[in-house]
Amino acid sequence: MPDKDYCQEFNHVFPKHIRDEFLFPLNTYRLFLERLSINPIVFFNEWSNTNRQSIVNRYLKINTKLDWQWSLSFPLFTLLEKYVKNIDNPMIIGFSGLPGSGKSTLGLWINCVAKELSLDVKVISLDDFYLPGDELEIAMKGNPWNVPRGFPGSHSIELLDKSLDTFLKTGLLKTPVFEKSLRDGKGDRSGWSELKTKVLILEGWFVGCEPILNLIEIDEIFEDKFNLNLSQIEKYYRGTIQDSLTYYSKIWKKFDKLWHLKSSNFNNTIIWKTQQEEEMIKLKGAGLKDKRLNDFIRMIQTSIPQQSLSYINSDTTIEINQDRRINNLHTKTYLF
């Protein structure tokens, strides 16, 4: 148990303008950092350094809240630095979060800052391993949401499995490049990419989600609670997707750690995904809207049982509310 002087020093170190951004007790934050094997005072001094702040701010999205920076971005990056310094062999970290939650934005920030600091860390997306267009067309045919990709069964799992095994042995990873704008927005591969790194983060909206054995029973219990009014074809496809998830499970077993950006309410993804696509349309002139957007959101809500996605067995869980503000922090003890 930390002594009184240490706690007072910690409370004094973190300035009021940062503490006021936290929606959780400061003591919760201190314990969170300590469980991650991060010295809170050293941590604050490092991330307050003028040179580091200059790099950080160069790649932060405009209006990124201080709680997001100090409770997620900085602690995770600190761990990545420790991994690179202390491990001998390549490692993989899983990162899960519903569509629009902010995981891809965080991944881009990590990639940019890691490159700036010459740190052997790379973030890739499960989306990179979508099936080639012709195979994707066959795999997605007849799905009840009429989406061209997205749920378990739309990825080249054997390729991903072999690629990650090669990475764990050599530090080299060869990945397809998937361009979502091809085939009139259905997407297709546009080439290949090769990278070498020490720490790899694999992010995706159902990363870490395990198959459910008693799906029919789960549906009977929770259908009224979630008010989904599942159609018969949706119930059938949910079973098919659970079968597909068994193949993804062997991918999750390769993770050394798993982080979960957990929504306080599953329906938050409706707002987030809508905002995300509106932003894409503004920036790139293309994105989901109207029926295509509604179909995609329906797929997220119904293709995998919500309680399965909400209770992923993660090592670290960051809970966020509708405004993507961090509500709570939890991690299992990390040891180096």
Short mmCIF file of C-alpha atoms in Angstrom, two decimals:
data_model
loop_
_atom_site.label_atom_id
_atom_site.label_comp_id
_atom_site.label_asym_id
_atom_site.label_seq_id
_atom_site.Cartn_x
_atom_site.Cartn_y
_atom_site.Cartn_z
CA MET A 1 0.00 0.00 0.00
CA PRO A 2 1.51 3.38 -1.01
CA ASP A 3 2.46 5.73 1.79
CA LYS A 4 0.71 9.02 2.44
CA ASP A 5 3.59 11.16 1.15
CA TYR A 6 3.65 9.27 -2.17
CA CYS A 7 -0.12 9.74 -2.67
CA GLN A 8 0.14 13.45 -1.85
CA GLU A 9 3.00 13.83 -4.31
CA PHE A 10 0.98 12.08 -7.01
CA ASN A 11 -2.04 14.33 -6.36
CA HIS A 12 0.21 17.36 -6.51
CA VAL A 13 2.00 16.33 -9.71
CA PHE A 14 -1.10 16.05 -11.88
CA PRO A 15 -2.36 19.61 -12.48
CA LYS A 16 -5.96 20.58 -11.95
CA HIS A 17 -6.76 21.11 -15.65
CA ILE A 18 -5.97 17.43 -16.28
CA ARG A 19 -7.64 16.09 -13.14
CA ASP A 20 -10.81 18.03 -13.96
CA GLU A 21 -11.11 16.15 -17.27
CA PHE A 22 -11.31 12.78 -15.51
CA LEU A 23 -14.78 11.29 -15.00
CA PHE A 24 -13.35 8.84 -12.45
CA PRO A 25 -11.56 9.28 -9.10
CA LEU A 26 -7.89 10.24 -9.27
CA ASN A 27 -7.08 7.28 -7.04
CA THR A 28 -8.61 4.96 -9.65
CA TYR A 29 -6.24 6.47 -12.20
CA ARG A 30 -3.20 6.03 -9.96
CA LEU A 31 -4.05 2.38 -9.33
CA PHE A 32 -4.63 1.85 -13.05
CA LEU A 33 -1.14 3.12 -13.90
CA GLU A 34 0.46 1.11 -11.12
CA ARG A 35 -1.25 -2.10 -12.26
CA LEU A 36 0.21 -1.43 -15.69
CA SER A 37 3.64 -1.31 -14.01
CA ILE A 38 3.85 2.40 -14.76
CA ASN A 39 5.30 4.77 -12.16
CA PRO A 40 2.71 7.60 -12.19
CA ILE A 41 5.13 10.41 -11.32
CA VAL A 42 7.80 9.35 -13.83
CA PHE A 43 5.01 8.85 -16.38
CA PHE A 44 3.69 12.38 -15.93
CA ASN A 45 7.13 13.94 -16.21
CA GLU A 46 7.93 12.00 -19.39
CA TRP A 47 4.69 12.94 -21.15
CA SER A 48 4.92 16.57 -20.00
CA ASN A 49 8.31 16.93 -21.66
CA THR A 50 8.20 19.76 -24.21
CA ASN A 51 9.78 17.75 -27.02
CA ARG A 52 7.45 14.80 -26.51
CA GLN A 53 4.40 17.05 -26.29
CA SER A 54 5.42 18.63 -29.59
CA ILE A 55 5.43 15.21 -31.27
CA VAL A 56 2.21 14.13 -29.55
CA ASN A 57 0.29 17.24 -30.58
CA ARG A 58 1.48 16.98 -34.18
CA TYR A 59 -0.55 13.83 -34.69
CA LEU A 60 -3.43 14.17 -32.24
CA LYS A 61 -6.83 14.65 -33.76
CA ILE A 62 -8.21 18.13 -33.13
CA ASN A 63 -10.19 18.39 -29.87
CA THR A 64 -8.82 15.13 -28.44
CA LYS A 65 -9.80 15.26 -24.78
CA LEU A 66 -7.19 15.18 -22.03
CA ASP A 67 -8.74 12.09 -20.45
CA TRP A 68 -8.30 10.20 -23.74
CA GLN A 69 -4.67 11.31 -23.93
CA TRP A 70 -3.64 10.65 -20.33
CA SER A 71 -5.82 7.59 -19.64
CA LEU A 72 -5.48 5.69 -22.92
CA SER A 73 -3.03 7.02 -25.52
CA PHE A 74 -0.10 7.79 -23.22
CA PRO A 75 -0.36 4.71 -20.94
CA LEU A 76 -0.68 2.35 -23.92
CA PHE A 77 2.25 3.97 -25.70
CA THR A 78 4.33 3.80 -22.52
CA LEU A 79 3.72 0.06 -22.39
CA LEU A 80 4.66 -0.28 -26.05
CA GLU A 81 7.97 1.45 -25.32
CA LYS A 82 8.58 -0.95 -22.43
CA TYR A 83 7.79 -3.96 -24.61
CA VAL A 84 10.23 -2.87 -27.31
CA LYS A 85 12.94 -2.34 -24.70
CA ASN A 86 12.39 -5.51 -22.68
CA ILE A 87 11.23 -8.29 -25.00
CA ASP A 88 13.48 -10.42 -27.19
CA ASN A 89 10.89 -11.89 -29.56
CA PRO A 90 8.09 -10.25 -31.59
CA MET A 91 4.74 -9.96 -29.83
CA ILE A 92 1.13 -9.22 -30.78
CA ILE A 93 -1.41 -7.12 -28.90
CA GLY A 94 -5.11 -7.28 -29.72
CA PHE A 95 -7.22 -4.13 -29.60
CA SER A 96 -11.03 -4.33 -29.73
CA GLY A 97 -13.70 -1.63 -30.00
CA LEU A 98 -17.04 -1.10 -31.69
CA PRO A 99 -17.13 0.74 -35.04
CA GLY A 100 -16.67 4.47 -34.57
CA SER A 101 -15.30 4.14 -31.03
CA GLY A 102 -11.97 5.70 -31.97
CA LYS A 103 -9.66 2.68 -32.17
CA SER A 104 -8.56 3.38 -35.76
CA THR A 105 -7.79 7.01 -34.92
CA LEU A 106 -5.75 5.83 -31.94
CA GLY A 107 -3.96 3.30 -34.16
CA LEU A 108 -3.00 6.01 -36.66
CA TRP A 109 -1.66 8.18 -33.83
CA ILE A 110 0.41 5.28 -32.47
CA ASN A 111 1.86 4.54 -35.91
CA CYS A 112 2.81 8.18 -36.49
CA VAL A 113 4.35 8.77 -33.06
CA ALA A 114 6.18 5.42 -33.12
CA LYS A 115 7.68 6.29 -36.51
CA GLU A 116 8.70 9.74 -35.24
CA LEU A 117 10.44 8.15 -32.23
CA SER A 118 11.92 5.26 -34.27
CA LEU A 119 10.03 2.77 -32.15
CA ASP A 120 9.46 -0.74 -33.51
CA VAL A 121 5.65 -0.69 -33.19
CA LYS A 122 3.03 -1.06 -35.92
CA VAL A 123 -0.78 -1.09 -35.84
CA ILE A 124 -2.71 -3.00 -38.48
CA SER A 125 -6.42 -3.67 -38.90
CA LEU A 126 -8.27 -6.93 -39.24
CA ASP A 127 -9.85 -5.19 -42.25
CA ASP A 128 -6.53 -5.53 -44.09
CA PHE A 129 -7.24 -9.26 -44.37
CA TYR A 130 -10.64 -9.06 -46.04
CA LEU A 131 -11.09 -11.69 -48.74
CA PRO A 132 -10.30 -10.71 -52.35
CA GLY A 133 -13.29 -9.16 -54.12
CA ASP A 134 -14.51 -12.25 -55.99
CA GLU A 135 -14.24 -14.45 -52.89
CA LEU A 136 -15.83 -11.75 -50.75
CA GLU A 137 -18.77 -11.58 -53.14
CA ILE A 138 -19.41 -15.31 -52.66
CA ALA A 139 -18.89 -15.26 -48.89
CA MET A 140 -21.29 -12.33 -48.36
CA LYS A 141 -23.98 -13.49 -50.78
CA GLY A 142 -27.44 -13.66 -49.23
CA ASN A 143 -26.57 -12.14 -45.86
CA PRO A 144 -29.66 -10.54 -44.25
CA TRP A 145 -28.04 -7.12 -43.87
CA ASN A 146 -26.96 -6.85 -47.50
CA VAL A 147 -23.50 -5.66 -46.44
CA PRO A 148 -20.45 -6.35 -48.65
CA ARG A 149 -18.11 -7.21 -45.74
CA GLY A 150 -17.59 -6.69 -42.03
CA PHE A 151 -18.67 -9.70 -39.98
CA PRO A 152 -16.76 -12.92 -39.16
CA GLY A 153 -16.44 -14.95 -42.33
CA SER A 154 -15.36 -12.06 -44.56
CA HIS A 155 -11.62 -12.40 -43.85
CA SER A 156 -8.82 -14.63 -45.11
CA ILE A 157 -8.28 -16.35 -41.78
CA GLU A 158 -5.78 -18.94 -43.05
CA LEU A 159 -3.67 -16.16 -44.57
CA LEU A 160 -3.86 -14.10 -41.38
CA ASP A 161 -2.97 -17.15 -39.29
CA LYS A 162 0.10 -17.99 -41.38
CA SER A 163 1.16 -14.33 -41.63
CA LEU A 164 1.07 -13.87 -37.86
CA ASP A 165 2.97 -17.12 -37.29
CA THR A 166 5.67 -15.88 -39.67
CA PHE A 167 5.73 -12.55 -37.85
CA LEU A 168 6.15 -14.20 -34.46
CA LYS A 169 9.13 -16.16 -35.80
CA THR A 170 10.82 -13.47 -37.89
CA GLY A 171 9.34 -10.03 -37.09
CA LEU A 172 8.29 -9.76 -40.75
CA LEU A 173 4.64 -9.36 -41.74
CA LYS A 174 3.23 -9.36 -45.24
CA THR A 175 -0.33 -8.08 -45.48
CA PRO A 176 -2.81 -7.42 -48.27
CA VAL A 177 -3.83 -3.82 -48.89
CA PHE A 178 -7.63 -3.58 -48.96
CA GLU A 179 -9.18 -0.54 -50.62
CA LYS A 180 -12.80 -0.07 -49.52
CA SER A 181 -13.67 2.29 -52.37
CA LEU A 182 -13.11 -0.34 -55.09
CA ARG A 183 -15.97 -2.31 -56.69
CA ASP A 184 -18.35 0.59 -56.15
CA GLY A 185 -17.70 0.63 -52.43
CA LYS A 186 -17.76 -3.14 -51.91
CA GLY A 187 -13.97 -3.12 -51.63
CA ASP A 188 -11.12 -5.22 -53.02
CA ARG A 189 -7.43 -5.81 -52.59
CA SER A 190 -5.18 -3.30 -54.31
CA GLY A 191 -1.75 -4.74 -53.52
CA TRP A 192 0.48 -5.98 -50.73
CA SER A 193 2.49 -4.41 -47.95
CA GLU A 194 5.46 -5.73 -46.01
CA LEU A 195 6.63 -4.48 -42.63
CA LYS A 196 9.16 -5.41 -40.01
CA THR A 197 8.58 -4.57 -36.36
CA LYS A 198 8.91 -5.90 -32.83
CA VAL A 199 5.42 -5.15 -31.45
CA LEU A 200 2.31 -5.55 -33.59
CA ILE A 201 -1.17 -4.34 -32.66
CA LEU A 202 -4.12 -5.96 -34.44
CA GLU A 203 -7.31 -3.92 -34.13
CA GLY A 204 -10.87 -4.72 -35.12
CA TRP A 205 -14.45 -4.37 -33.93
CA PHE A 206 -14.85 -8.01 -32.84
CA VAL A 207 -11.21 -8.78 -32.02
CA GLY A 208 -11.10 -11.06 -28.97
CA CYS A 209 -14.75 -12.08 -29.30
CA GLU A 210 -15.20 -15.79 -28.60
CA PRO A 211 -17.94 -18.07 -30.01
CA ILE A 212 -20.98 -18.84 -27.86
CA LEU A 213 -22.02 -22.46 -27.43
CA ASN A 214 -25.61 -21.82 -26.28
CA LEU A 215 -26.64 -19.24 -28.88
CA ILE A 216 -30.32 -20.29 -29.04
CA GLU A 217 -30.65 -20.02 -25.27
CA ILE A 218 -28.87 -16.66 -25.27
CA ASP A 219 -31.24 -15.33 -27.95
CA GLU A 220 -34.28 -16.42 -25.96
CA ILE A 221 -32.99 -14.71 -22.82
CA PHE A 222 -31.76 -11.45 -24.31
CA GLU A 223 -33.91 -10.76 -27.37
CA ASP A 224 -36.56 -8.90 -25.39
CA LYS A 225 -33.93 -7.04 -23.37
CA PHE A 226 -32.20 -5.66 -26.47
CA ASN A 227 -35.45 -5.30 -28.44
CA LEU A 228 -33.78 -6.44 -31.66
CA ASN A 229 -36.75 -8.29 -33.19
CA LEU A 230 -34.44 -10.72 -34.92
CA SER A 231 -35.75 -12.20 -38.15
CA GLN A 232 -35.42 -15.92 -38.81
CA ILE A 233 -32.69 -15.33 -41.39
CA GLU A 234 -30.78 -13.14 -38.92
CA LYS A 235 -31.00 -15.91 -36.31
CA TYR A 236 -29.72 -18.39 -38.89
CA TYR A 237 -26.80 -16.16 -39.86
CA ARG A 238 -25.92 -15.56 -36.22
CA GLY A 239 -25.35 -19.30 -35.96
CA THR A 240 -23.20 -19.31 -39.09
CA ILE A 241 -21.15 -16.42 -37.73
CA GLN A 242 -20.61 -18.25 -34.45
CA ASP A 243 -19.19 -21.15 -36.48
CA SER A 244 -16.85 -18.72 -38.24
CA LEU A 245 -15.70 -17.27 -34.92
CA THR A 246 -14.19 -20.61 -33.95
CA TYR A 247 -11.57 -20.04 -36.67
CA TYR A 248 -10.86 -16.51 -35.42
CA SER A 249 -10.28 -17.84 -31.90
CA LYS A 250 -6.93 -19.31 -32.93
CA ILE A 251 -5.89 -15.81 -33.96
CA TRP A 252 -6.80 -14.37 -30.55
CA LYS A 253 -4.64 -17.06 -28.89
CA LYS A 254 -1.58 -15.45 -30.47
CA PHE A 255 -2.11 -12.24 -28.47
CA ASP A 256 0.20 -11.52 -25.59
CA LYS A 257 -2.22 -8.87 -24.31
CA LEU A 258 -5.74 -7.75 -25.26
CA TRP A 259 -7.15 -4.24 -24.83
CA HIS A 260 -10.87 -3.49 -25.05
CA LEU A 261 -12.30 -0.04 -25.74
CA LYS A 262 -15.68 -0.84 -24.24
CA SER A 263 -18.85 1.16 -24.87
CA SER A 264 -20.96 2.01 -21.81
CA ASN A 265 -24.00 1.36 -24.02
CA PHE A 266 -23.97 -0.83 -27.12
CA ASN A 267 -26.24 1.60 -28.99
CA ASN A 268 -23.52 4.26 -28.81
CA THR A 269 -22.10 2.68 -31.95
CA ILE A 270 -25.15 3.97 -33.90
CA ILE A 271 -24.11 7.54 -33.13
CA TRP A 272 -20.39 6.89 -33.56
CA LYS A 273 -20.70 5.09 -36.89
CA THR A 274 -23.02 7.78 -38.27
CA GLN A 275 -20.55 10.50 -37.24
CA GLN A 276 -17.66 8.53 -38.67
CA GLU A 277 -19.29 8.13 -42.08
CA GLU A 278 -20.37 11.79 -42.18
CA GLU A 279 -16.76 12.78 -41.55
CA MET A 280 -15.56 10.40 -44.28
CA ILE A 281 -17.96 11.99 -46.76
CA LYS A 282 -16.67 15.46 -45.86
CA LEU A 283 -13.01 14.46 -46.10
CA LYS A 284 -13.01 12.00 -49.00
CA GLY A 285 -16.34 12.53 -50.71
CA ALA A 286 -17.35 8.91 -50.09
CA GLY A 287 -18.90 7.03 -47.20
CA LEU A 288 -21.94 5.09 -46.06
CA LYS A 289 -25.27 6.90 -45.85
CA ASP A 290 -29.00 6.30 -45.90
CA LYS A 291 -29.94 2.62 -46.38
CA ARG A 292 -26.36 1.39 -46.72
CA LEU A 293 -25.46 3.01 -43.40
CA ASN A 294 -28.59 1.67 -41.70
CA ASP A 295 -27.88 -1.84 -43.02
CA PHE A 296 -24.32 -1.71 -41.70
CA ILE A 297 -25.46 -0.53 -38.27
CA ARG A 298 -28.10 -3.28 -38.16
CA MET A 299 -25.34 -5.81 -38.93
CA ILE A 300 -23.24 -4.51 -36.02
CA GLN A 301 -26.24 -4.70 -33.69
CA THR A 302 -27.38 -8.19 -34.62
CA SER A 303 -24.66 -10.28 -36.29
CA ILE A 304 -22.91 -11.08 -32.98
CA PRO A 305 -24.77 -11.17 -29.64
CA GLN A 306 -24.22 -7.85 -27.91
CA GLN A 307 -23.37 -9.36 -24.54
CA SER A 308 -20.59 -11.33 -26.26
CA LEU A 309 -19.04 -8.14 -27.66
CA SER A 310 -19.51 -6.22 -24.43
CA TYR A 311 -17.76 -8.72 -22.18
CA ILE A 312 -14.57 -9.58 -24.02
CA ASN A 313 -12.00 -11.21 -21.74
CA SER A 314 -9.46 -8.41 -22.04
CA ASP A 315 -6.36 -7.68 -20.01
CA THR A 316 -7.16 -3.95 -20.03
CA THR A 317 -10.61 -2.40 -20.39
CA ILE A 318 -11.23 1.28 -21.09
CA GLU A 319 -14.93 2.12 -20.80
CA ILE A 320 -16.20 5.10 -22.81
CA ASN A 321 -19.55 6.86 -22.86
CA GLN A 322 -21.61 8.20 -25.76
CA ASP A 323 -19.31 11.22 -26.11
CA ARG A 324 -16.24 8.94 -26.14
CA ARG A 325 -15.27 10.22 -22.71
CA ILE A 326 -13.60 7.66 -20.47
CA ASN A 327 -15.88 6.48 -17.67
CA ASN A 328 -13.74 3.83 -16.08
CA LEU A 329 -10.42 2.01 -16.26
CA HIS A 330 -9.53 -1.54 -15.36
CA THR A 331 -6.52 -3.73 -15.94
CA LYS A 332 -5.10 -6.97 -14.68
CA THR A 333 -1.68 -6.69 -13.09
CA TYR A 334 1.08 -6.38 -15.68
CA LEU A 335 4.52 -7.75 -14.90
CA PHE A 336 7.71 -7.20 -16.86
#
